[in-house]
Amino acid sequence: MTESPTHIEFIIGEEKRLSDIVGKLEIEPLLRSALKLGINRVALLDEDERVLVALGESIVEQQGMCSEIRLPILVEGEPKGTLLLASAGQIPGLEAIARLLQDSLQLTVTNNLKRMLTTEVHTSIVQESYEQLVSTNHRLMESERRYRTLARDLEIKVKERTAELQQAYQRMLQQEKLAAVGQLAAGMAHEINTPLGFIHSNLNSFAKYQNRMAEMLGLYRLLLAKETSPETIKQQTEQRWKELKLDFLLEDSGVLLGQSLEGADRIATIVAQLKGFAHLDGMEQQSMDLQHELKQLLAGLAPQLPPNSRITTDLQPLPPLVCRVPLLLQAFANILDNAIKSRSEGLELTVYARQESDLILVAISDNGCGIPAENLPHIFEPFFTTRPVGSGSGMGLTVAREAIIGAGGSIEVESLAGQGTTCRVTLPHG
Amino acid sequence: MIEFDEAQKRLVLKLVYYGPALSGKTTNLLCLHDTLQQDGRGELMMLDTTEDRTIYFDLLPFFYVAPSGLKIKLKVYTVPGQVRHDATRKAVLQRADGVVFIADSQISQQSINAESFANLEQNLSLVGLDLEKLPLVIQFNKRDLSELVTEEELRTTWEPTGLPVLMASALQGWGVLETFQAAVEGLFDSLDQKLQLLERFQVDRDDFVATLTKAKKL
Ligand SMILES: Nc1nc2c(ncn2[C@@H]2O[C@H](COP(=O)(O)OP(=O)(O)OP(=O)(O)O)[C@@H](O)[C@H]2O)c(=O)[nH]1
Ligand SMILES: [Mg+2]
């Protein structure tokens, strides 16, 4: 982009010709006044003796009588022109007239020259500012071009950066999941540790109880072997029985063992969920009647419902579904479990199931606490939970989705915080 | 160089009197005009001035004709010293063959001298001239005043540059011609280098300088 203007260079004080400085029209009136005084011919010649202006008639014929005067016209002190006056006869004061004419011509030339020089300075300044303007403009265009390139580069960079960010985000998600695995591990450890803890302490206590029971039995055996009278046996054993607090021991043993069994069951459940999530077991595909299974599930859940609950169902007959039955049952159990835990009382649970062409549609709605919008994108992430550690594994919906997707279906969750949640499960059959 | 026409045997040179405002550039030219013989020079042309301050420039032309017929015209210009006329200074400086820097000797004016000198350097480079290669003469003017930087001090400062440094009072008329002469000598030397003036056109240095600096007979 080098669009320089057509450059007219003004060098201050560049040499000028007389014809550059004065024009014919300007001088003619001056010269004409000489004619009026009786001079036959007046002319201004340039530096090459060429006529710039000439007035009057030629007087070549009348030789001898003629008188001619030539006077120089200076430009910057240099003779650049000649004023020529010729007269046929003797004219009194010709010389004086010539000088007068020379002076006024000289004045015109000098004034014109000054004006020209002044103009040159102006032009040169104006030109400089014009050139400055042009170069400023050029610079501006240049920078605009650079900005445009920059903007384009920027777009590319933004795209690259976006891709990088997405990768980073993905990595971050991965890390988040890894972190969540940690959280799960912590949760699991807690979940398992609690029952494990009381199983351990229960068994410890039971071991002590068992010692005392063994001692009691040993005493019976000893007394019987001595063939002691029943009265004595009774008396001695009754006393020892009390000393060993066997009434309490026997009662407490039942409690301890019951609790331990319960704890073992809890651990088993947790492990089962984990295994389900990790697809650890190669479960067989089986046919399942979902309508029937849902009814069963709902019936089984009845004891866990909060006070004043109402369940509305519309479960239509469904075609058989071939799937890993326990996993899918677990999925629906988890969804229903969430619904039940969404409200501490007055739960309204609605469960619909119907067939639509080759799809089975199940919708489970509650009027519970709902899921805040910011949490919605995370609900299927493994180990995401809003409940405190220990009260839920954060695996419920993850397990459910895994199972449903595993069966070729999909799950959608719609929720409004404070108003309720609807889970829609779509499953293909056949 | 404004013009060099070998066919026409014509050489037009430019010498520029530069310097801060009111340092006496115009006064220098006036003084030259008054002291030098009339036949070697033209008239002093002063373009519009307001109260002594040059707005455009002053011009005093000199003429020399070598035995070979080469006509040399030396145009001596002053620039307007006022800071705001920088564009004009730059315009006048174009194609200069030599520079005379007129400094004001008063102690109070030294930073202004320095500024103007820096401005000269800058403008020379802007118009494509090299200060190092250009004949340059320094004049410390107004030596008739008091509170001046001493000559000794000025000489110690300027001696190392090798430039001709002259003391003057343009008002009283001394030192002006010497300054001009130093400039003309410098001009001749630099031109002789470029154009072989002596060899090709029989321009004799002494004659050239003497002609251009011939004072009026009293
Ligand atoms: N005392 C004294 N005054 C001087 C001398 N030379 C010049 N002046 C005065 O300084 C004033 C300015 O002088 P000029 O010659 O117009 O200055 P300049 O450098 O042409 O100024 P600009 O045209 O504005 O750049 C005038 O009043 C001069 O009389 C000097 O040698 N001594
Ligand atoms: Mg001046």
XYZ file of C-alpha atoms and ligand atoms in Angstrom:
681
model
C 0.000 0.000 0.000
C 2.393 2.662 -1.117
C 0.081 5.170 -2.648
C 2.206 8.264 -2.565
C 0.600 11.347 -4.010
C 1.783 12.696 -7.311
C 4.669 14.501 -5.806
C 5.226 18.095 -6.777
C 8.445 19.089 -5.164
C 8.897 22.687 -4.213
C 12.426 23.657 -3.527
C 12.437 26.968 -1.812
C 14.214 29.420 -4.099
C 14.342 27.198 -7.145
C 15.524 29.172 -10.147
C 12.790 30.878 -12.087
C 12.424 32.304 -15.520
C 11.119 35.799 -15.997
C 8.060 34.403 -17.725
C 7.318 32.403 -14.559
C 7.233 35.598 -12.574
C 5.356 38.085 -14.681
C 2.611 37.660 -17.222
C 1.754 39.533 -20.350
C -1.533 40.911 -19.067
C 0.152 42.337 -16.038
C 2.821 44.235 -17.953
C 0.940 45.415 -20.995
C -0.851 48.350 -19.323
C 2.498 49.544 -17.996
C 4.166 49.393 -21.376
C 1.192 50.959 -23.067
C 1.645 54.091 -21.010
C 5.056 54.468 -22.679
C 3.432 54.400 -26.076
C 1.229 57.263 -25.054
C 4.316 59.295 -24.404
C 5.273 58.964 -28.061
C 7.587 56.006 -27.905
C 7.139 53.863 -30.970
C 7.967 50.496 -29.604
C 8.180 49.004 -26.135
C 9.057 45.392 -25.397
C 10.059 43.094 -22.594
C 12.489 40.347 -23.571
C 13.261 37.320 -21.466
C 16.663 35.884 -20.578
C 16.953 34.392 -24.059
C 16.037 37.645 -25.791
C 12.669 36.247 -26.685
C 9.788 38.668 -26.672
C 7.472 38.345 -23.707
C 5.434 41.435 -24.511
C 5.842 43.869 -27.375
C 3.774 46.941 -28.191
C 3.917 49.539 -30.962
C 5.175 49.269 -34.494
C 8.448 48.050 -35.746
C 10.760 50.836 -36.775
C 13.334 49.056 -38.805
C 12.991 51.235 -41.914
C 13.680 54.533 -40.399
C 17.259 53.911 -39.600
C 19.606 56.553 -38.410
C 16.972 58.608 -36.754
C 16.065 55.902 -34.342
C 17.149 55.739 -30.734
C 16.947 52.594 -28.670
C 17.323 52.001 -24.967
C 17.868 48.594 -23.330
C 17.624 48.218 -19.580
C 17.982 45.033 -17.494
C 15.274 43.586 -15.288
C 16.711 41.700 -12.343
C 15.485 38.592 -10.625
C 17.276 38.015 -7.327
C 19.942 40.448 -8.458
C 20.452 38.644 -11.724
C 19.574 40.228 -15.077
C 16.848 37.974 -16.389
C 15.051 40.260 -18.748
C 15.479 43.312 -20.914
C 13.244 46.299 -21.255
C 13.497 47.671 -24.753
C 12.317 51.083 -25.856
C 12.709 52.332 -29.392
C 11.680 55.612 -30.854
C 11.893 56.923 -34.421
C 12.746 60.436 -33.522
C 14.332 62.108 -30.611
C 11.974 62.123 -27.687
C 12.840 64.415 -24.876
C 13.185 62.553 -21.596
C 13.236 59.117 -23.225
C 15.933 58.072 -20.846
C 13.934 59.192 -17.840
C 10.816 57.458 -19.087
C 12.808 54.285 -19.632
C 14.176 54.365 -16.069
C 10.736 54.972 -14.662
C 9.368 52.068 -16.633
C 12.273 49.886 -15.550
C 11.678 50.750 -11.927
C 8.016 49.913 -12.028
C 8.654 46.714 -13.972
C 11.362 45.783 -11.504
C 9.000 46.472 -8.625
C 6.329 44.278 -10.185
C 8.837 41.493 -10.757
C 10.249 41.700 -7.233
C 6.821 41.831 -5.614
C 5.623 38.926 -7.700
C 8.734 36.982 -6.796
C 8.206 37.651 -3.104
C 4.630 36.546 -3.415
C 5.732 33.410 -5.226
C 8.357 32.609 -2.623
C 5.833 33.137 0.147
C 3.452 30.857 -1.689
C 6.212 28.311 -2.122
C 6.796 28.225 1.610
C 3.083 27.832 2.162
C 2.771 25.175 -0.476
C 5.739 23.379 0.932
C 4.245 23.504 4.417
C 0.831 22.515 3.163
C 2.390 19.749 1.151
C 4.326 18.597 4.143
C 1.181 18.516 6.223
C -0.556 16.797 3.333
C 2.224 14.261 3.189
C 2.035 13.915 6.918
C -1.665 13.364 6.514
C -1.064 10.808 3.808
C 1.534 9.052 5.882
C -0.693 9.197 8.946
C -3.485 7.778 6.856
C -1.113 5.188 5.524
C -0.058 4.294 9.035
C -3.689 4.093 10.080
C -4.530 1.805 7.175
C -1.474 -0.210 7.994
C -2.516 -0.584 11.581
C -6.094 -1.266 10.564
C -4.808 -4.022 8.303
C -2.730 -5.332 11.145
C -5.756 -5.253 13.421
C -7.765 -7.102 10.842
C -5.088 -9.769 10.571
C -4.898 -9.774 14.298
C -8.644 -10.209 14.557
C -8.516 -13.124 12.123
C -5.600 -14.650 13.961
C -7.480 -14.046 17.132
C -10.459 -15.970 15.822
C -8.198 -18.883 14.977
C -6.490 -18.568 18.308
C -9.845 -18.464 20.062
C -10.840 -21.639 18.263
C -7.586 -23.309 19.197
C -7.895 -22.059 22.706
C -11.489 -23.225 22.872
C -10.442 -26.672 21.727
C -7.665 -26.640 24.271
C -10.102 -25.517 26.906
C -12.524 -28.229 25.954
C -9.750 -30.766 26.250
C -8.709 -29.271 29.529
C -12.331 -29.288 30.615
C -12.606 -32.893 29.646
C -9.439 -33.644 31.563
C -10.865 -31.692 34.436
C -14.099 -33.673 34.274
C -12.002 -36.790 34.262
C -10.133 -35.491 37.258
C -13.394 -34.497 38.874
C -14.574 -38.020 38.347
C -11.368 -39.369 39.756
C -11.843 -37.062 42.688
C -15.394 -38.329 42.897
C -14.061 -41.853 42.908
C -12.097 -40.727 45.915
C -15.257 -39.298 47.403
C -17.052 -42.532 46.655
C -14.249 -44.513 48.212
C -14.539 -42.323 51.274
C -18.291 -42.732 51.238
C -18.014 -46.436 50.711
C -15.406 -46.750 53.427
C -17.750 -44.937 55.774
C -20.765 -46.929 54.637
C -18.913 -50.161 55.139
C -16.977 -49.077 58.197
C -20.005 -48.197 60.247
C -21.599 -51.645 60.103
C -18.150 -53.205 60.143
C -17.409 -51.256 63.316
C -20.414 -52.462 65.176
C -20.117 -55.980 63.813
C -16.586 -55.992 65.176
C -17.484 -54.629 68.590
C -20.591 -56.819 68.771
C -18.541 -59.904 68.010
C -15.976 -58.797 70.575
C -18.666 -58.527 73.210
C -20.154 -61.811 72.047
C -16.768 -63.490 72.403
C -16.668 -62.364 76.078
C -20.275 -63.505 76.574
C -19.388 -66.818 75.025
C -16.579 -67.291 77.552
C -18.989 -66.806 80.418
C -21.560 -69.129 78.845
C -18.869 -71.742 78.410
C -17.929 -71.337 82.087
C -21.550 -71.788 83.125
C -21.863 -74.914 81.024
C -18.572 -76.178 82.499
C -19.951 -75.672 86.024
C -23.069 -77.707 85.171
C -20.916 -80.452 83.799
C -18.667 -80.492 86.875
C -21.497 -80.580 89.386
C -23.300 -83.320 87.476
C -20.138 -85.410 87.376
C -19.737 -85.079 91.184
C -23.243 -86.459 91.546
C -24.111 -83.589 93.731
C -27.704 -83.397 94.929
C -30.019 -81.491 92.628
C -30.614 -78.965 95.419
C -26.921 -78.255 95.689
C -26.553 -78.069 91.937
C -29.477 -75.741 91.703
C -28.226 -73.593 94.514
C -24.670 -73.383 93.214
C -25.549 -72.803 89.590
C -28.253 -70.226 90.361
C -25.679 -68.206 92.237
C -23.051 -68.460 89.495
C -25.732 -67.695 86.829
C -26.419 -64.437 88.614
C -22.737 -63.665 89.109
C -22.087 -64.170 85.412
C -25.197 -62.023 84.552
C -26.230 -64.719 82.119
C -29.816 -63.476 81.780
C -28.530 -60.201 80.333
C -25.844 -61.974 78.320
C -28.304 -64.255 76.590
C -30.665 -61.435 75.813
C -27.896 -59.122 74.592
C -26.305 -61.847 72.500
C -29.454 -62.025 70.411
C -29.353 -58.250 69.916
C -25.638 -58.287 69.094
C -25.991 -61.022 66.542
C -29.083 -59.482 65.020
C -27.275 -56.147 64.608
C -24.266 -57.869 63.129
C -26.387 -59.671 60.604
C -28.021 -56.418 59.655
C -24.614 -54.782 59.229
C -23.425 -57.641 57.063
C -26.524 -57.166 54.921
C -25.810 -53.468 54.549
C -22.307 -54.202 53.409
C -23.632 -56.760 50.980
C -26.026 -54.172 49.508
C -23.284 -51.633 49.027
C -21.040 -54.157 47.364
C -23.890 -55.290 45.171
C -24.476 -51.699 44.011
C -20.803 -51.229 43.277
C -20.651 -54.460 41.390
C -23.747 -53.463 39.449
C -22.177 -50.157 38.529
C -18.949 -51.731 37.463
C -20.737 -54.520 35.580
C -18.661 -56.865 37.575
C -20.904 -59.811 37.115
C -21.769 -61.281 33.799
C -25.461 -61.315 34.397
C -27.731 -63.273 32.111
C -30.368 -61.602 29.967
C -33.829 -62.593 31.083
C -37.339 -61.727 30.194
C -39.156 -59.442 32.620
C -42.708 -58.204 33.037
C -42.109 -54.588 33.982
C -45.725 -53.882 34.926
C -45.632 -56.690 37.441
C -42.178 -55.760 38.762
C -43.193 -52.123 39.258
C -46.248 -53.181 41.257
C -44.043 -55.399 43.391
C -41.519 -52.625 43.940
C -44.214 -50.147 44.942
C -45.716 -52.640 47.354
C -42.295 -53.290 48.877
C -41.693 -49.601 49.325
C -44.928 -48.964 51.216
C -43.339 -49.192 54.698
C -40.772 -46.545 53.767
C -43.279 -43.953 52.591
C -43.362 -40.732 54.631
C -46.588 -39.903 56.489
C -49.627 -38.808 54.496
C -48.328 -40.096 51.203
C -50.476 -40.826 48.234
C -49.484 -43.012 45.343
C -51.174 -42.731 41.980
C -50.419 -45.392 39.435
C -51.407 -46.039 35.884
C -49.558 -49.202 34.977
C -50.725 -50.638 31.686
C -49.893 -54.153 30.549
C -46.474 -54.153 28.926
C -44.747 -56.506 26.514
C -41.988 -58.609 27.995
C -38.684 -56.872 28.351
C -35.466 -58.764 27.831
C -32.751 -57.393 30.077
C -30.465 -57.991 33.029
C -33.394 -58.093 35.359
C -31.730 -57.370 38.717
C -29.967 -54.315 37.274
C -33.129 -52.832 35.845
C -35.035 -53.556 39.028
C -32.288 -51.799 40.919
C -32.631 -48.847 38.505
C -36.342 -48.420 39.190
C -35.802 -49.049 42.894
C -33.242 -46.261 42.965
C -35.495 -43.847 41.106
C -38.399 -44.657 43.428
C -36.101 -44.408 46.412
C -35.110 -40.876 45.384
C -38.749 -39.941 44.998
C -39.625 -41.293 48.436
C -36.741 -39.416 50.053
C -37.669 -36.146 48.326
C -40.223 -35.250 50.971
C -40.562 -35.864 54.675
C -44.409 -36.004 54.539
C -47.338 -35.497 52.184
C -45.588 -37.186 49.285
C -47.550 -37.498 46.084
C -45.973 -40.150 43.963
C -47.243 -40.829 40.471
C -46.086 -43.764 38.391
C -47.174 -44.271 34.811
C -46.175 -47.086 32.491
C -47.398 -47.690 28.978
C -46.360 -48.978 25.610
C -45.975 -46.733 22.643
C -45.205 -48.632 19.402
C -42.006 -50.504 20.158
C -41.105 -48.462 23.230
C -41.963 -48.832 26.877
C -42.446 -45.518 28.624
C -42.262 -45.163 32.384
C -42.701 -41.867 34.192
C -42.137 -41.439 37.925
C -43.098 -38.057 39.404
C -42.929 -36.657 42.890
C -43.870 -33.363 44.502
C -40.638 -33.263 46.472
C -37.783 -30.895 47.008
C -36.647 -31.029 43.368
C -33.157 -30.545 42.033
C -31.641 -27.054 41.820
C -30.902 -26.075 38.234
C -27.157 -25.888 38.892
C -27.150 -29.505 40.043
C -29.236 -30.892 37.196
C -26.289 -31.405 34.814
C -24.489 -33.447 37.468
C -27.143 -35.822 38.710
C -26.003 -38.696 36.532
C -22.366 -38.210 37.332
C -21.104 -41.057 39.420
C -21.056 -40.395 43.130
C -22.821 -37.050 42.848
C -24.948 -36.556 45.895
C -26.458 -33.684 47.775
C -27.067 -35.827 50.772
C -24.399 -36.008 53.448
C -21.792 -38.746 53.202
C -23.122 -41.908 54.759
C -26.771 -41.343 53.961
C -26.437 -42.077 50.255
C -23.742 -43.383 48.009
C -24.382 -40.830 45.248
C -24.666 -43.856 42.989
C -28.453 -44.135 42.752
C -29.111 -42.337 39.509
C -25.763 -43.308 38.023
C -26.532 -46.958 38.562
C -30.042 -46.405 37.221
C -28.827 -44.743 34.068
C -26.132 -47.341 33.480
C -28.715 -50.062 33.745
C -31.225 -48.301 31.514
C -28.632 -47.456 28.870
C -27.371 -51.014 29.188
C -30.892 -52.114 28.255
C -30.798 -49.831 25.203
C -33.032 -47.175 26.746
C -32.702 -43.628 28.005
C -33.587 -41.574 31.032
C -34.524 -37.921 31.292
C -34.958 -35.959 34.461
C -37.079 -32.826 34.687
C -37.065 -30.958 37.932
C -37.972 -27.668 39.523
C -36.422 -26.912 42.872
C -39.101 -26.951 45.553
C -41.795 -28.316 43.211
C -40.842 -31.807 42.278
C -39.103 -34.124 39.894
C -40.174 -36.283 37.000
C -38.064 -39.121 35.659
C -38.950 -40.427 32.229
C -37.540 -43.780 31.271
C -37.799 -45.080 27.744
C -36.980 -48.725 27.046
C -37.096 -50.702 23.822
C -38.659 -54.107 23.953
C -38.320 -57.114 21.778
C 22.484 22.322 -4.380
C 19.598 24.025 -6.017
C 20.780 23.651 -9.566
C 23.774 22.505 -11.564
C 23.405 22.811 -15.281
C 26.643 21.936 -17.003
C 25.395 22.801 -20.451
C 24.271 26.212 -19.309
C 27.406 26.459 -17.170
C 25.322 27.390 -14.233
C 25.626 26.387 -10.600
C 23.216 27.594 -7.941
C 24.178 27.050 -4.318
C 22.357 27.504 -1.072
C 23.812 28.683 2.218
C 21.424 28.773 5.161
C 21.751 30.921 8.260
C 20.146 28.867 11.001
C 19.693 29.511 14.700
C 17.252 30.392 17.464
C 14.853 33.305 17.245
C 16.384 36.751 17.642
C 19.942 35.464 17.562
C 20.732 37.897 14.753
C 20.462 35.939 11.484
C 18.650 38.687 9.639
C 21.025 41.247 11.143
C 23.954 39.211 9.805
C 22.545 39.371 6.289
C 21.760 43.058 6.602
C 25.331 43.617 7.711
C 26.725 41.589 4.800
C 24.553 43.513 2.435
C 25.862 46.754 3.842
C 29.537 45.828 3.902
C 29.961 43.898 0.685
C 30.511 45.340 -2.747
C 27.424 45.730 -4.824
C 28.596 44.149 -8.071
C 29.110 40.667 -6.647
C 25.742 40.464 -4.998
C 22.078 41.102 -5.481
C 19.684 42.935 -3.234
C 18.589 41.621 0.123
C 15.095 40.344 -0.175
C 13.188 40.189 3.079
C 9.855 38.437 2.818
C 7.173 39.689 5.175
C 8.419 40.226 8.675
C 6.491 41.219 11.777
C 8.418 43.348 14.260
C 11.852 42.094 13.335
C 10.813 38.462 13.325
C 11.367 36.619 10.128
C 8.240 34.705 9.105
C 9.366 33.207 5.810
C 13.006 33.895 5.061
C 15.486 36.503 3.936
C 17.505 36.066 0.791
C 20.741 37.617 -0.307
C 22.180 36.330 -3.591
C 25.843 36.431 -4.628
C 27.399 35.930 -8.025
C 30.691 34.649 -9.298
C 31.808 33.921 -12.829
C 34.762 31.591 -13.282
C 37.290 32.001 -16.080
C 35.761 28.924 -17.662
C 32.492 30.777 -17.908
C 30.810 28.809 -15.143
C 28.370 31.102 -13.382
C 27.997 30.414 -9.717
C 25.086 31.897 -7.889
C 25.179 31.612 -4.122
C 21.867 32.196 -2.418
C 22.166 33.008 1.255
C 19.002 32.402 3.256
C 17.953 32.988 6.836
C 15.334 30.796 8.417
C 12.715 32.017 10.871
C 14.074 31.130 14.328
C 10.782 31.000 16.150
C 9.900 27.495 17.189
C 6.477 27.581 15.560
C 7.927 28.123 12.089
C 9.570 24.740 12.016
C 7.922 23.695 8.770
C 9.314 26.772 7.053
C 12.765 26.071 8.453
C 12.603 22.592 7.074
C 11.454 23.866 3.683
C 14.256 26.431 3.503
C 16.817 23.866 4.574
C 16.111 21.617 1.594
C 19.114 21.128 -0.666
C 21.329 23.392 1.436
C 25.033 23.249 0.588
C 26.171 24.800 3.835
C 24.870 26.076 7.138
C 25.892 28.985 9.337
C 24.576 28.557 12.838
C 24.048 31.901 14.554
C 24.018 31.394 18.322
C 23.229 33.990 20.936
C 26.220 34.464 23.254
C 24.201 35.444 26.298
C 24.410 32.953 29.161
C 20.622 32.988 29.420
C 20.259 31.793 25.831
C 22.418 28.684 25.942
C 19.662 26.105 26.335
C 17.754 27.833 23.537
C 20.861 27.558 21.355
C 21.110 23.872 22.153
C 17.461 23.313 21.342
C 17.826 25.083 18.040
C 20.927 23.089 17.221
C 19.135 19.852 17.959
C 16.328 21.105 15.753
C 18.872 21.744 12.990
C 20.202 18.215 13.272
C 16.706 16.793 13.187
C 15.557 18.868 10.230
C 18.709 18.154 8.265
C 18.100 14.470 8.592
C 14.441 14.978 7.707
C 15.374 16.678 4.444
C 17.971 14.021 3.788
C 21.127 15.935 4.595
C 24.028 14.764 6.682
C 25.278 17.215 9.274
C 28.660 15.516 9.225
C 29.146 16.145 5.526
C 27.714 19.626 5.356
C 30.045 22.625 5.750
C 28.994 24.161 9.040
C 30.163 27.391 10.657
C 29.224 28.480 14.162
C 28.900 32.116 15.082
C 28.447 33.356 18.623
C 26.746 36.669 18.075
C 25.973 39.616 20.330
C 29.471 39.740 21.815
C 28.807 43.405 22.494
C 26.437 42.511 25.308
C 27.278 41.578 28.919
C 26.655 38.331 30.811
C 28.076 36.252 28.008
C 29.532 32.814 27.918
C 33.273 33.487 27.725
C 35.074 33.011 24.460
C 37.493 30.659 26.175
C 34.653 28.484 27.373
C 33.078 28.435 23.935
C 36.342 27.512 22.286
C 37.000 24.641 24.688
C 33.520 23.352 24.022
C 33.655 23.655 20.261
C 37.326 23.081 19.467
C 36.982 19.266 19.537
C 34.355 19.415 16.793
C 36.855 20.990 14.405
C 34.174 23.395 13.230
C 35.014 27.029 12.550
C 33.711 29.031 15.519
C 33.545 32.803 15.245
C 32.726 35.591 17.651
C 30.673 38.450 16.285
C 28.487 41.409 16.877
C 26.188 41.742 13.926
C 24.855 44.913 15.435
C 28.288 46.492 15.517
C 29.236 44.831 12.260
C 32.252 42.764 13.252
C 32.776 39.061 12.879
C 30.001 38.876 10.291
C 32.173 38.962 7.215
C 34.656 36.541 8.796
C 31.807 34.144 9.469
C 30.587 34.440 5.916
C 34.105 33.938 4.628
C 34.564 30.791 6.673
C 31.282 29.518 5.273
C 32.262 30.327 1.683
C 35.596 28.557 2.174
C 33.834 25.535 3.599
C 31.379 25.601 0.712
C 34.144 25.742 -1.856
C 36.033 22.868 -0.277
C 33.034 20.586 -0.107
C 31.977 21.462 -3.656
C 35.464 21.054 -5.010
C 35.432 17.565 -3.601
C 32.157 16.775 -5.294
C 32.558 18.609 -8.584
C 36.269 19.225 -9.007
C 35.537 22.913 -9.407
C 39.135 23.908 -9.885
C 40.072 21.149 -12.251
C 37.054 21.231 -14.474
C 35.949 24.839 -14.291
C 39.048 26.694 -13.221
C 37.366 28.025 -10.142
C 40.201 29.239 -7.977
C 39.531 28.993 -4.289
C 41.149 32.253 -3.290
C 39.558 34.125 -6.142
C 36.153 32.630 -5.404
C 36.353 33.513 -1.729
C 37.812 36.953 -2.331
C 35.177 37.825 -4.903
C 32.292 36.801 -2.727
C 33.626 38.573 0.337
C 34.954 41.736 -1.231
C 34.153 44.602 1.034
C 33.106 47.982 -0.189
C 35.894 50.414 -0.699
C 35.616 53.070 1.897
N 23.184 43.634 21.076
C 23.073 42.987 19.947
N 21.858 42.813 19.396
C 21.784 42.165 18.237
C 22.925 41.625 17.615
N 22.517 40.997 16.479
C 21.171 41.152 16.405
N 20.725 41.865 17.473
C 19.344 42.254 17.751
O 18.578 41.146 18.016
C 17.255 41.314 17.513
C 16.896 40.172 16.580
O 17.743 40.183 15.471
P 17.363 39.493 14.124
O 18.518 39.533 13.217
O 16.055 39.958 13.597
O 17.168 38.044 14.668
P 16.803 36.739 13.842
O 17.771 35.704 14.183
O 16.656 37.049 12.378
O 15.381 36.402 14.451
P 14.201 35.572 13.770
O 13.965 36.156 12.425
O 13.020 35.704 14.690
O 14.682 34.170 13.690
C 17.269 42.625 16.791
O 16.704 43.611 17.643
C 18.719 42.914 16.566
O 18.988 44.277 16.548
C 24.195 41.811 18.236
O 25.249 41.369 17.780
N 24.211 42.478 19.411
Mg 15.255 36.996 11.010
